[in-house]
PDB file of C-alpha atoms in Angstrom:
ATOM      1  CA  VAL A 224       0.000   0.000   0.000  1.00 48.00           C
ATOM      2  CA  PRO A 225       1.809   3.169  -1.128  1.00 61.00           C
ATOM      3  CA  ASP A 226      -0.136   5.407   1.243  1.00 73.00           C
ATOM      4  CA  GLU A 227      -0.108   3.155   4.298  1.00 82.00           C
ATOM      5  CA  HIS A 228       0.907   5.946   6.717  1.00 84.00           C
ATOM      6  CA  SER A 229       0.528   9.707   6.580  1.00 85.00           C
ATOM      7  CA  SER A 230       1.063  12.673   8.863  1.00 87.00           C
ATOM      8  CA  PHE A 231      -0.173  16.115   7.985  1.00 89.00           C
ATOM      9  CA  MET A 232      -1.048  19.525   9.373  1.00 90.00           C
ATOM     10  CA  VAL A 233      -4.074  21.636   8.512  1.00 89.00           C
ATOM     11  CA  GLU A 234      -4.305  25.362   9.248  1.00 90.00           C
ATOM     12  CA  PHE A 235      -7.875  26.640   9.400  1.00 89.00           C
ATOM     13  CA  ASP A 236      -8.938  30.171   8.441  1.00 90.00           C
ATOM     14  CA  ASP A 237      -9.104  31.252  12.105  1.00 93.00           C
ATOM     15  CA  GLY A 238      -5.475  30.218  12.751  1.00 91.00           C
ATOM     16  CA  THR A 239      -6.334  26.937  14.486  1.00 90.00           C
ATOM     17  CA  TYR A 240      -4.033  24.029  13.609  1.00 90.00           C
ATOM     18  CA  LEU A 241      -4.800  20.332  13.277  1.00 89.00           C
ATOM     19  CA  ALA A 242      -1.930  17.837  13.404  1.00 90.00           C
ATOM     20  CA  ALA A 243      -2.943  14.325  12.362  1.00 88.00           C
ATOM     21  CA  THR A 244      -1.404  10.912  11.824  1.00 86.00           C
ATOM     22  CA  VAL A 245      -3.326   8.224   9.972  1.00 84.00           C
ATOM     23  CA  SER A 246      -2.604   4.652   8.906  1.00 84.00           C
ATOM     24  CA  GLN A 247      -4.381   1.916   7.002  1.00 80.00           C
ATOM     25  CA  ASN A 248      -2.541  -0.920   8.750  1.00 78.00           C
ATOM     26  CA  ALA A 249      -1.631   0.319  12.225  1.00 74.00           C
ATOM     27  CA  GLN A 250      -2.936  -1.223  15.425  1.00 73.00           C
ATOM     28  CA  ALA A 251      -6.748  -1.040  15.412  1.00 73.00           C
ATOM     29  CA  THR A 252      -7.108   1.865  17.802  1.00 77.00           C
ATOM     30  CA  THR A 253      -8.436   5.395  17.576  1.00 83.00           C
ATOM     31  CA  SER A 254      -8.115   8.489  19.684  1.00 87.00           C
ATOM     32  CA  LEU A 255      -8.945  12.146  19.443  1.00 89.00           C
ATOM     33  CA  ARG A 256      -6.974  14.636  21.526  1.00 92.00           C
ATOM     34  CA  ILE A 257      -7.848  18.318  21.561  1.00 92.00           C
ATOM     35  CA  VAL A 258      -5.211  20.438  23.290  1.00 92.00           C
ATOM     36  CA  GLY A 259      -5.950  24.027  24.226  1.00 90.00           C
ATOM     37  CA  THR A 260      -4.248  26.774  26.167  1.00 90.00           C
ATOM     38  CA  ASN A 261      -5.829  25.808  29.505  1.00 92.00           C
ATOM     39  CA  GLY A 262      -6.519  22.101  29.135  1.00 95.00           C
ATOM     40  CA  GLU A 263      -7.279  19.159  26.913  1.00 96.00           C
ATOM     41  CA  ILE A 264      -9.971  16.674  25.932  1.00 96.00           C
ATOM     42  CA  LEU A 265      -9.065  13.057  25.197  1.00 95.00           C
ATOM     43  CA  VAL A 266     -11.583  10.702  23.579  1.00 93.00           C
ATOM     44  CA  GLU A 267     -10.406   7.093  23.469  1.00 90.00           C
ATOM     45  CA  PRO A 268     -11.301   5.058  21.521  1.00 85.00           C
ATOM     46  CA  ALA A 269     -12.646   7.872  19.383  1.00 82.00           C
ATOM     47  CA  PHE A 270     -14.857   6.251  16.798  1.00 75.00           C
ATOM     48  CA  HIS A 271     -16.015   2.858  18.007  1.00 71.00           C
ATOM     49  CA  MET A 272     -16.790   0.682  21.023  1.00 73.00           C
ATOM     50  CA  GLU A 273     -17.309   2.033  24.514  1.00 81.00           C
ATOM     51  CA  THR A 274     -15.631   5.394  24.826  1.00 87.00           C
ATOM     52  CA  GLU A 275     -13.883   7.200  27.658  1.00 91.00           C
ATOM     53  CA  ILE A 276     -13.840  10.986  27.553  1.00 94.00           C
ATOM     54  CA  ARG A 277     -11.320  12.714  29.808  1.00 96.00           C
ATOM     55  CA  VAL A 278     -11.420  16.479  30.260  1.00 97.00           C
ATOM     56  CA  THR A 279      -8.406  18.027  31.999  1.00 97.00           C
ATOM     57  CA  ARG A 280      -7.854  21.617  33.052  1.00 96.00           C
ATOM     58  CA  ASP A 281      -4.740  22.458  35.029  1.00 91.00           C
ATOM     59  CA  ASP A 282      -4.443  19.618  37.596  1.00 90.00           C
ATOM     60  CA  VAL A 283      -8.138  18.626  37.578  1.00 96.00           C
ATOM     61  CA  SER A 284      -9.447  15.766  35.396  1.00 96.00           C
ATOM     62  CA  VAL A 285     -12.969  14.454  34.925  1.00 97.00           C
ATOM     63  CA  THR A 286     -13.584  11.143  33.163  1.00 95.00           C
ATOM     64  CA  LEU A 287     -16.860  10.161  31.516  1.00 93.00           C
ATOM     65  CA  ASP A 288     -17.586   6.648  30.277  1.00 88.00           C
ATOM     66  CA  THR A 289     -20.057   6.219  27.439  1.00 86.00           C
ATOM     67  CA  PRO A 290     -21.819   2.990  26.513  1.00 82.00           C
ATOM     68  CA  GLN A 291     -21.190   1.192  23.252  1.00 81.00           C
ATOM     69  CA  VAL A 292     -23.576   2.494  20.601  1.00 80.00           C
ATOM     70  CA  ASN A 293     -24.625   0.756  17.405  1.00 83.00           C
ATOM     71  CA  GLN A 294     -23.692   3.378  14.822  1.00 82.00           C
ATOM     72  CA  MET A 295     -26.001   1.973  12.138  1.00 88.00           C
ATOM     73  CA  THR A 296     -29.012   2.058  14.476  1.00 92.00           C
ATOM     74  CA  GLU A 297     -28.203   5.671  15.365  1.00 90.00           C
ATOM     75  CA  LEU A 298     -27.908   6.651  11.686  1.00 90.00           C
ATOM     76  CA  PHE A 299     -31.188   4.978  10.742  1.00 94.00           C
ATOM     77  CA  ASP A 300     -32.980   6.571  13.723  1.00 96.00           C
ATOM     78  CA  TYR A 301     -31.601   9.979  12.736  1.00 94.00           C
ATOM     79  CA  ALA A 302     -32.674   9.589   9.095  1.00 94.00           C
ATOM     80  CA  ALA A 303     -36.146   8.342  10.085  1.00 96.00           C
ATOM     81  CA  ASP A 304     -36.628  11.287  12.447  1.00 97.00           C
ATOM     82  CA  ARG A 305     -35.587  13.759   9.740  1.00 96.00           C
ATOM     83  CA  ILE A 306     -37.924  12.196   7.188  1.00 96.00           C
ATOM     84  CA  LEU A 307     -40.890  12.071   9.604  1.00 97.00           C
ATOM     85  CA  THR A 308     -40.379  15.677  10.734  1.00 98.00           C
ATOM     86  CA  ASP A 309     -39.557  16.976   7.235  1.00 97.00           C
ATOM     87  CA  ALA A 310     -36.242  18.319   8.520  1.00 96.00           C
ATOM     88  CA  PRO A 311     -33.072  18.545   6.417  1.00 92.00           C
ATOM     89  CA  ILE A 312     -30.705  15.586   6.544  1.00 88.00           C
ATOM     90  CA  GLY A 313     -27.064  16.460   7.066  1.00 84.00           C
ATOM     91  CA  PRO A 314     -24.299  16.196   6.391  1.00 79.00           C
ATOM     92  CA  ASP A 315     -24.880  16.344   2.681  1.00 79.00           C
ATOM     93  CA  GLY A 316     -22.610  15.123  -0.088  1.00 85.00           C
ATOM     94  CA  GLU A 317     -20.543  18.312   0.072  1.00 87.00           C
ATOM     95  CA  HIS A 318     -18.794  16.961   3.178  1.00 84.00           C
ATOM     96  CA  GLY A 319     -17.634  13.944   1.170  1.00 88.00           C
ATOM     97  CA  VAL A 320     -16.422  16.199  -1.639  1.00 92.00           C
ATOM     98  CA  LEU A 321     -14.407  18.250   0.875  1.00 89.00           C
ATOM     99  CA  ASP A 322     -12.929  15.042   2.324  1.00 88.00           C
ATOM    100  CA  MET A 323     -11.764  14.010  -1.151  1.00 92.00           C
ATOM    101  CA  ARG A 324     -10.256  17.464  -1.779  1.00 93.00           C
ATOM    102  CA  LEU A 325      -8.355  17.230   1.513  1.00 90.00           C
ATOM    103  CA  ILE A 326      -7.024  13.763   0.684  1.00 90.00           C
ATOM    104  CA  GLU A 327      -5.882  14.980  -2.740  1.00 92.00           C
ATOM    105  CA  ALA A 328      -4.166  17.984  -1.113  1.00 92.00           C
ATOM    106  CA  ILE A 329      -2.317  15.665   1.288  1.00 90.00           C
ATOM    107  CA  TYR A 330      -1.048  13.613  -1.666  1.00 90.00           C
ATOM    108  CA  ASP A 331      -0.052  16.776  -3.558  1.00 92.00           C
ATOM    109  CA  ALA A 332       1.816  18.190  -0.547  1.00 91.00           C
ATOM    110  CA  GLY A 333       3.624  14.899   0.008  1.00 88.00           C
ATOM    111  CA  GLU A 334       4.717  14.675  -3.614  1.00 91.00           C
ATOM    112  CA  SER A 335       5.736  18.327  -3.990  1.00 94.00           C
ATOM    113  CA  GLY A 336       7.036  19.022  -0.477  1.00 92.00           C
ATOM    114  CA  ARG A 337       5.083  22.289  -0.502  1.00 94.00           C
ATOM    115  CA  VAL A 338       2.077  23.663   1.351  1.00 90.00           C
ATOM    116  CA  VAL A 339      -1.163  23.135  -0.568  1.00 92.00           C
ATOM    117  CA  THR A 340      -3.939  25.690  -0.064  1.00 90.00           C
ATOM    118  CA  LEU A 341      -7.610  24.876  -0.568  1.00 88.00           C
ATOM    119  CA  ASP A 342     -10.053  27.649  -1.433  1.00 81.00           C
TER     120      ASP A 342
END
């Protein structure tokens, strides 16, 4: 797999940075860590199974445990609710298009060694 591992940085319009590392064949684990000036939030595992959320500010930490949720059931319930209440269903396909643009930009930056800007 030519793109088995990747690390990249994204700078958002407001000056916020995202540093990410991804892999197709790494240990099956996920985490999401948000680090701010006064504290951090750690979600682990981030996208599956039972999840632990730890919020830390200075020397104080609070941990929340969440139950395992069937993602497909949640998605179907959400869609059914939106259809029954005639509410818009989001996200729309534009989110997928943006994901593909980001992936292409990561490839371009890796090949060229330069920063790639998306409009």
